[in-house]
Tab-separated table of C-alpha atoms in Angstrom:
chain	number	residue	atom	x	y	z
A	155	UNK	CA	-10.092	-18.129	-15.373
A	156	UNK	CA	-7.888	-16.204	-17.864
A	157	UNK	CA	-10.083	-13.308	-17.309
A	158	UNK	CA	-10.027	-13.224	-13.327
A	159	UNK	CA	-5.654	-13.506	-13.840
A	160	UNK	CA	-5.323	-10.578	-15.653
A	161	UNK	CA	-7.790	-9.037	-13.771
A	162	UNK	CA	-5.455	-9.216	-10.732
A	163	UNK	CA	-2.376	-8.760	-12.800
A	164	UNK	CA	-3.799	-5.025	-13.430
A	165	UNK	CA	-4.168	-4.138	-9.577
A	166	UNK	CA	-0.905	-5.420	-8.156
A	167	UNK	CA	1.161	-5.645	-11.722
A	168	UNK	CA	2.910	-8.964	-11.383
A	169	UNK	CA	3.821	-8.400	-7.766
A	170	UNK	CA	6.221	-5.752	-9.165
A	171	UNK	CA	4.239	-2.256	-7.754
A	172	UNK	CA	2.984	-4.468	-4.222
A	173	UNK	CA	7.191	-5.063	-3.782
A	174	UNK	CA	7.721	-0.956	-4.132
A	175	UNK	CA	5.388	-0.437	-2.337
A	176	UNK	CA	6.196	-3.010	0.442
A	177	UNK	CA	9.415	-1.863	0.238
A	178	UNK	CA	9.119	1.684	0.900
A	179	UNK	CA	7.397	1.271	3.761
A	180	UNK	CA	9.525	-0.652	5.371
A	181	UNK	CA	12.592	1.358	4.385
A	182	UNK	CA	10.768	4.343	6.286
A	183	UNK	CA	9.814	2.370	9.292
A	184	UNK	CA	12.119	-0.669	9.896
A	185	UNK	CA	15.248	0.169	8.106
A	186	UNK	CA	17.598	-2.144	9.426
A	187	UNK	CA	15.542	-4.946	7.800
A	188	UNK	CA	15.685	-3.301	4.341
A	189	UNK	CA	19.577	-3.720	4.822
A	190	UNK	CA	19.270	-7.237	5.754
A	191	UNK	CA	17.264	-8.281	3.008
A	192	UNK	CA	19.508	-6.823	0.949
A	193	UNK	CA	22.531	-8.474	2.182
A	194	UNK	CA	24.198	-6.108	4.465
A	195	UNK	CA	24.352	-7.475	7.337
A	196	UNK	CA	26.932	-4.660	8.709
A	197	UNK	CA	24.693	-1.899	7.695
A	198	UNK	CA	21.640	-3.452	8.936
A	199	UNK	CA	23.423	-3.735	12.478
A	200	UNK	CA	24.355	0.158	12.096
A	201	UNK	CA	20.965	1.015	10.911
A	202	UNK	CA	19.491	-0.474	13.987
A	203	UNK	CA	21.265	1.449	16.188
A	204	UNK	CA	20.714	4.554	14.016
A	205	UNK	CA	16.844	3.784	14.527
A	206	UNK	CA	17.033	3.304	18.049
A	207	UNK	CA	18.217	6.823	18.380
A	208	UNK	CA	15.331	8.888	17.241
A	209	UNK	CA	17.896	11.060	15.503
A	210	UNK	CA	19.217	8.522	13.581
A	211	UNK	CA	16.235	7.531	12.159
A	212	UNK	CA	15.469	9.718	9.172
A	213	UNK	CA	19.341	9.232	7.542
A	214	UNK	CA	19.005	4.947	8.789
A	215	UNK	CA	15.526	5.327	6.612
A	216	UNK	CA	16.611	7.741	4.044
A	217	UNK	CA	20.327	4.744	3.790
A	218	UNK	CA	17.387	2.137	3.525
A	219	UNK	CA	15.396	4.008	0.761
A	220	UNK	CA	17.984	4.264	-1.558
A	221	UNK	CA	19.220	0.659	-1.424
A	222	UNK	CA	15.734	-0.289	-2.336
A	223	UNK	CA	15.059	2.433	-4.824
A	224	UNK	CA	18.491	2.724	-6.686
A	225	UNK	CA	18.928	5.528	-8.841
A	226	UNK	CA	18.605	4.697	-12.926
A	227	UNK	CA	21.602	5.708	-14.978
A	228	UNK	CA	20.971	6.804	-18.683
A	229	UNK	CA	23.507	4.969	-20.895
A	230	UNK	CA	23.477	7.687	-23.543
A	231	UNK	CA	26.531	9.970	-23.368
């Protein structure tokens, strides 16, 4: 049984890649929930009516993206 749990561990890495990955894709397609499931409530009412004006969209998904993908700071100086 050992064998068949690391098994899976290798194809979706402790849930960790299957989150990205879930993640992303709704970040490029329902942005407004990104928002909301990361507590922000305000932007996920703003993103929502960013996405329901196809213009909107791409900056409501691009907002989305980065909340869910932040950006890694080195600590070295």
């Amino acid at each position: 049984m050992k064998h068949d749990k690391h098994i899976i561990n290798i194809f979706i890495g402790n849930g960790d890649m299957m989150k990205r990955i879930l993640m992303s894709t709704l970040a490029v397609f329902l942005p407004w929930l990104v928002l909301l499931l990361y507590d922000n409530p305000g932007g996920a009412f703003l993103a929502l009516i960013m996405q329901a004006s196809i213009i909107g969209w791409p900056f409501a998904s691009v907002w989305a993206w980065r909340m869910a993908h932040p950006e890694k700071r080195s600590t070295e100086r």
